mmCIF file of C-alpha atoms in Angstrom:
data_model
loop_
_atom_site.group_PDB
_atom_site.id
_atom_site.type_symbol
_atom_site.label_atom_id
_atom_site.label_comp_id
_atom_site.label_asym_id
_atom_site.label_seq_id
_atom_site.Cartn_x
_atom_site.Cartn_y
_atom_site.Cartn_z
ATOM 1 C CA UNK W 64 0.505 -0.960 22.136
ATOM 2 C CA UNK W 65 3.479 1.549 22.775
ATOM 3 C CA UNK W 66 4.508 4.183 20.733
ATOM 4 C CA UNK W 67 7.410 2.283 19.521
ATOM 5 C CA UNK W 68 4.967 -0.642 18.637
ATOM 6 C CA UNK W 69 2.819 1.159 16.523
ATOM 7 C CA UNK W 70 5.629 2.534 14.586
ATOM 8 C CA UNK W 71 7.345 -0.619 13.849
ATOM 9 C CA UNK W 72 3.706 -2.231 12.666
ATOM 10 C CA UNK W 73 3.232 0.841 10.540
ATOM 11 C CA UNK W 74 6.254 0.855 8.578
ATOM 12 C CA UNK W 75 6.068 -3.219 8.121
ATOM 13 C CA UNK W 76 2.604 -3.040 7.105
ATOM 14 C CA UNK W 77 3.692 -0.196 4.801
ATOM 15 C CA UNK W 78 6.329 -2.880 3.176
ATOM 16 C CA UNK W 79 3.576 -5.410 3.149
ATOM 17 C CA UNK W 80 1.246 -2.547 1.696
ATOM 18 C CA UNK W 81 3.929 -2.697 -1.133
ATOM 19 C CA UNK W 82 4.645 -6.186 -1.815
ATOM 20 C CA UNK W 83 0.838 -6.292 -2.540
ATOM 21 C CA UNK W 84 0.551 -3.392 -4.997
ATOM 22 C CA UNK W 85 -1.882 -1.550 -2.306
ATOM 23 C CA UNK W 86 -0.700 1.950 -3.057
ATOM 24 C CA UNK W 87 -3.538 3.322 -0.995
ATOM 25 C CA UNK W 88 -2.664 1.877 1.856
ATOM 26 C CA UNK W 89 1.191 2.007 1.351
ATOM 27 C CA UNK W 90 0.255 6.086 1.268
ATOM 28 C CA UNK W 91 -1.833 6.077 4.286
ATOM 29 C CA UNK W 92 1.625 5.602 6.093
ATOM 30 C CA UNK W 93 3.069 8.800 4.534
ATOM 31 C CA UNK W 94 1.823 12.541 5.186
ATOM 32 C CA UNK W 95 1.048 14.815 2.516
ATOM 33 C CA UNK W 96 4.453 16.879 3.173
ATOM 34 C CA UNK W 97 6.905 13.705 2.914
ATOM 35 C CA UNK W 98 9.923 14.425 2.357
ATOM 36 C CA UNK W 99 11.348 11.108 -0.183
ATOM 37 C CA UNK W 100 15.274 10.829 -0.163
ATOM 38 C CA UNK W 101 16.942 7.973 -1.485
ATOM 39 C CA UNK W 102 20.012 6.536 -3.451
ATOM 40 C CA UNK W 103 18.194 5.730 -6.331
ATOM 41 C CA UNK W 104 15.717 8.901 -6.686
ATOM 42 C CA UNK W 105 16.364 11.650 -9.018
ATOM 43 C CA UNK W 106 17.054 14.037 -6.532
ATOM 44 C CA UNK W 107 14.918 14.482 -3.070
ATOM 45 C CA UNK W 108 11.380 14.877 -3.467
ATOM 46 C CA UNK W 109 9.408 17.296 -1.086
ATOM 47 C CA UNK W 110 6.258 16.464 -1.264
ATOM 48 C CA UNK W 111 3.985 13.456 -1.782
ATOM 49 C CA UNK W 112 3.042 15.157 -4.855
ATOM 50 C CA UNK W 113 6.320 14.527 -6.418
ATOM 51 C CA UNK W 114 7.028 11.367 -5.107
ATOM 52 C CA UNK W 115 3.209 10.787 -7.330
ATOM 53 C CA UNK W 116 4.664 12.175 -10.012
ATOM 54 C CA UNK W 117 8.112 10.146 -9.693
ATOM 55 C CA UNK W 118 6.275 7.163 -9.090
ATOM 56 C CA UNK W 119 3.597 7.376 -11.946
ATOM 57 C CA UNK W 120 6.385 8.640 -14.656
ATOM 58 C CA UNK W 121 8.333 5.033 -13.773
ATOM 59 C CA UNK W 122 5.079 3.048 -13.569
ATOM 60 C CA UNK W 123 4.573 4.448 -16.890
ATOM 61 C CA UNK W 124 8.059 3.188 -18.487
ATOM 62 C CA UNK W 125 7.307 -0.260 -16.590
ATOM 63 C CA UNK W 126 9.810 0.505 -13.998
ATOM 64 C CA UNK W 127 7.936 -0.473 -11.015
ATOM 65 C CA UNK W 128 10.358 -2.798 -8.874
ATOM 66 C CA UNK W 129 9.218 -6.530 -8.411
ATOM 67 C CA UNK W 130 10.166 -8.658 -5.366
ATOM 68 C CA UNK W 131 10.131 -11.711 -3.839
ATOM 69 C CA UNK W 132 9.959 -10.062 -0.238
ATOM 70 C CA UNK W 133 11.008 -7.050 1.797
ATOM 71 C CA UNK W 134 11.947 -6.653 5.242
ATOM 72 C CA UNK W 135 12.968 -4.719 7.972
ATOM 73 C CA UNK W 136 15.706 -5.939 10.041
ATOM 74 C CA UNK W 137 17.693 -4.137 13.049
ATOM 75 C CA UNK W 138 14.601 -1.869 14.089
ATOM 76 C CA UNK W 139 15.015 0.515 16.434
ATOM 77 C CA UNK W 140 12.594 3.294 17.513
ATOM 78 C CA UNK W 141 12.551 6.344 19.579
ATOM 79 C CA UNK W 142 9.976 8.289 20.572
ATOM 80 C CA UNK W 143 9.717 12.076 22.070
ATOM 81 C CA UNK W 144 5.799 12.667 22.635
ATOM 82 C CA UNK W 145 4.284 13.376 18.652
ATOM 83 C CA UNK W 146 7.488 12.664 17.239
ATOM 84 C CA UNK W 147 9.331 9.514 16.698
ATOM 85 C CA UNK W 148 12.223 8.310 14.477
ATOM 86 C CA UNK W 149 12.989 4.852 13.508
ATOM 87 C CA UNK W 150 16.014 3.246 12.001
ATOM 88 C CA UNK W 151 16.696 0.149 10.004
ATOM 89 C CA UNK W 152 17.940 -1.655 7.595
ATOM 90 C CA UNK W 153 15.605 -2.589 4.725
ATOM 91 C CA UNK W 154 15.899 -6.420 3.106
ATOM 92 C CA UNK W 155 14.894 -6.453 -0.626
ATOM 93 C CA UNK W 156 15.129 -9.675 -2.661
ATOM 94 C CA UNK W 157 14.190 -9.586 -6.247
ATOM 95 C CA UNK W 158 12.953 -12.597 -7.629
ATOM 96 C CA UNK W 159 16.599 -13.840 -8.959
ATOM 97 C CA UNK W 160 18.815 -12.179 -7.272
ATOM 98 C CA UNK W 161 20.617 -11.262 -4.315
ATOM 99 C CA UNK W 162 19.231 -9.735 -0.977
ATOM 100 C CA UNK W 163 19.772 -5.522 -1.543
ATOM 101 C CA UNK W 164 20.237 -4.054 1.765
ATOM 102 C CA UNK W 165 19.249 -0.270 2.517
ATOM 103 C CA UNK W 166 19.275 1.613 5.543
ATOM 104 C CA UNK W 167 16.627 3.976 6.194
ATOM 105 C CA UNK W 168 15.673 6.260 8.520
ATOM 106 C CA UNK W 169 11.858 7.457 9.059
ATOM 107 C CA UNK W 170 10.588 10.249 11.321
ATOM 108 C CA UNK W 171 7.332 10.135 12.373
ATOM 109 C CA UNK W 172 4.901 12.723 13.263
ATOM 110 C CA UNK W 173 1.679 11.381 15.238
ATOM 111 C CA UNK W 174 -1.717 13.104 14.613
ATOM 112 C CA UNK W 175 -5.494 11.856 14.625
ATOM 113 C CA UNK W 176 -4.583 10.074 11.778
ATOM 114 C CA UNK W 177 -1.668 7.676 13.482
ATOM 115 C CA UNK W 178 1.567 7.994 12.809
ATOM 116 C CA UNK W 179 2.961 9.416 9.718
ATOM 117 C CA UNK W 180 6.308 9.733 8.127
ATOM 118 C CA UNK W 181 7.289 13.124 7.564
ATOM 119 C CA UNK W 182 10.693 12.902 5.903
ATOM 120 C CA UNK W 183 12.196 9.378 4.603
ATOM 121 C CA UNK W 184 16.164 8.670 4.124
ATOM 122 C CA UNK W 185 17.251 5.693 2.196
ATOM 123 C CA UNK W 186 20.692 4.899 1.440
ATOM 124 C CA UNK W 187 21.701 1.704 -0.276
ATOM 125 C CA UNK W 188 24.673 -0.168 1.440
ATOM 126 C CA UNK W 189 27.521 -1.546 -0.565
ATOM 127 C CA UNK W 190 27.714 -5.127 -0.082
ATOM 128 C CA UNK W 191 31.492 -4.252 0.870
ATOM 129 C CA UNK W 192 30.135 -2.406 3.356
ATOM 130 C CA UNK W 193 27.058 -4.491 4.903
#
Protein backbone atom coordinates (compact mmCIF):
# COMPACT_ATOMS: atom_id res chain seq x y z
CA UNK A 1 0.00 0.00 0.00
CA UNK A 2 1.43 3.57 -0.85
CA UNK A 3 1.74 6.30 1.31
CA UNK A 4 -1.17 7.98 -0.18
CA UNK A 5 -3.20 4.68 0.38
CA UNK A 6 -2.69 4.40 3.84
CA UNK A 7 -3.69 7.89 4.42
CA UNK A 8 -6.88 7.83 2.62
CA UNK A 9 -7.85 4.32 4.62
CA UNK A 10 -6.88 6.07 7.81
CA UNK A 11 -8.93 9.03 7.68
CA UNK A 12 -12.10 6.86 6.24
CA UNK A 13 -11.71 4.39 8.84
CA UNK A 14 -11.44 7.34 11.25
CA UNK A 15 -15.11 8.49 9.84
CA UNK A 16 -16.22 4.93 10.12
CA UNK A 17 -14.48 4.89 13.68
CA UNK A 18 -17.11 7.71 14.28
CA UNK A 19 -20.25 6.64 12.80
CA UNK A 20 -19.79 3.67 15.24
CA UNK A 21 -19.21 5.56 18.50
CA UNK A 22 -15.51 3.87 18.65
CA UNK A 23 -13.79 6.85 20.19
CA UNK A 24 -10.73 4.73 20.79
CA UNK A 25 -10.17 3.98 17.61
CA UNK A 26 -11.41 7.31 16.05
CA UNK A 27 -8.29 8.70 18.46
CA UNK A 28 -5.80 6.24 17.35
CA UNK A 29 -5.89 8.36 14.04
CA UNK A 30 -4.97 11.60 15.89
CA UNK A 31 -1.54 12.37 17.77
CA UNK A 32 -1.41 13.59 21.15
CA UNK A 33 -0.40 17.28 19.86
CA UNK A 34 -3.50 17.69 17.33
CA UNK A 35 -4.13 20.67 16.51
CA UNK A 36 -8.53 20.73 16.09
CA UNK A 37 -9.75 23.78 13.92
CA UNK A 38 -13.09 23.98 12.71
CA UNK A 39 -16.20 26.22 11.89
CA UNK A 40 -18.15 25.04 14.54
CA UNK A 41 -15.45 24.77 17.53
CA UNK A 42 -15.14 27.32 20.14
CA UNK A 43 -12.00 28.50 19.08
CA UNK A 44 -8.90 26.13 17.88
CA UNK A 45 -7.94 23.55 20.18
CA UNK A 46 -4.15 22.61 20.58
CA UNK A 47 -4.03 19.65 21.95
CA UNK A 48 -5.93 16.36 22.12
CA UNK A 49 -6.43 17.24 25.61
CA UNK A 50 -8.75 19.98 24.76
CA UNK A 51 -10.37 18.58 22.00
CA UNK A 52 -11.21 15.72 25.31
CA UNK A 53 -12.32 18.30 27.14
CA UNK A 54 -14.48 19.97 24.20
CA UNK A 55 -15.76 16.77 23.34
CA UNK A 56 -16.73 15.41 26.89
CA UNK A 57 -18.30 19.02 27.99
CA UNK A 58 -20.84 18.50 24.70
CA UNK A 59 -21.28 14.76 25.32
CA UNK A 60 -22.28 15.91 28.62
CA UNK A 61 -25.13 18.50 27.40
CA UNK A 62 -26.19 15.61 24.84
CA UNK A 63 -24.63 17.40 22.02
CA UNK A 64 -22.92 14.61 20.38
CA UNK A 65 -23.86 14.84 16.52
CA UNK A 66 -25.94 11.84 15.06
CA UNK A 67 -25.76 10.74 11.39
CA UNK A 68 -26.97 8.74 8.91
CA UNK A 69 -23.42 8.56 7.14
CA UNK A 70 -20.22 10.47 6.51
CA UNK A 71 -17.97 10.58 3.71
CA UNK A 72 -15.09 11.74 2.10
CA UNK A 73 -15.36 12.82 -1.37
CA UNK A 74 -12.65 14.63 -3.75
CA UNK A 75 -9.54 13.03 -1.87
CA UNK A 76 -6.43 14.03 -2.68
CA UNK A 77 -3.10 13.23 -0.94
CA UNK A 78 0.44 14.27 -1.02
CA UNK A 79 3.15 12.94 0.48
CA UNK A 80 6.91 14.33 1.27
CA UNK A 81 8.73 11.31 3.15
CA UNK A 82 7.08 11.44 7.14
CA UNK A 83 4.81 14.03 6.18
CA UNK A 84 1.71 14.03 4.18
CA UNK A 85 -1.34 16.31 3.75
CA UNK A 86 -4.65 15.37 2.47
CA UNK A 87 -7.57 17.38 1.26
CA UNK A 88 -11.27 16.82 0.93
CA UNK A 89 -14.44 17.49 1.21
CA UNK A 90 -16.34 15.82 4.06
CA UNK A 91 -20.22 14.46 3.33
CA UNK A 92 -22.37 14.56 6.53
CA UNK A 93 -26.06 13.58 6.41
CA UNK A 94 -28.06 13.76 9.53
CA UNK A 95 -30.78 11.52 9.79
CA UNK A 96 -33.49 14.18 8.30
CA UNK A 97 -31.80 16.43 6.70
CA UNK A 98 -29.71 17.64 4.05
CA UNK A 99 -26.10 16.47 3.05
CA UNK A 100 -23.58 19.25 5.11
CA UNK A 101 -20.52 19.57 3.15
CA UNK A 102 -17.05 20.55 4.84
CA UNK A 103 -13.76 20.80 3.50
CA UNK A 104 -10.94 19.71 5.48
CA UNK A 105 -7.56 19.55 5.34
CA UNK A 106 -5.34 16.93 7.46
CA UNK A 107 -1.55 16.78 7.76
CA UNK A 108 -0.10 13.80 8.63
CA UNK A 109 2.98 12.95 10.42
CA UNK A 110 4.13 9.13 10.04
CA UNK A 111 5.86 7.42 13.04
CA UNK A 112 5.97 3.68 14.40
CA UNK A 113 2.61 4.21 15.18
CA UNK A 114 1.22 4.91 11.34
CA UNK A 115 0.16 7.88 10.31
CA UNK A 116 -1.17 10.53 12.48
CA UNK A 117 -2.85 13.82 12.04
CA UNK A 118 -1.03 16.53 13.50
CA UNK A 119 -3.15 19.61 12.84
CA UNK A 120 -6.92 19.32 11.40
CA UNK A 121 -8.78 22.30 9.37
CA UNK A 122 -12.45 22.12 8.84
CA UNK A 123 -14.41 24.70 7.25
CA UNK A 124 -18.07 24.28 6.51
CA UNK A 125 -19.10 25.30 2.87
CA UNK A 126 -22.13 27.40 2.22
CA UNK A 127 -24.45 25.57 0.13
CA UNK A 128 -24.20 28.87 -2.10
CA UNK A 129 -20.92 28.10 -2.36
CA UNK A 130 -20.61 24.12 -2.85
Amino acid sequence: MTGQDAVAAGIDDMYDAFLAGDRHRFDSHLHPDVTTWETHLPGPLRTRAELDAYRASRDAAGARPSLASLSTQDMRVDVWDDTAVARYVLVAVPPDGEPEHTRVTDVLRHSAAGWLIVHHHAEAVRPDRA
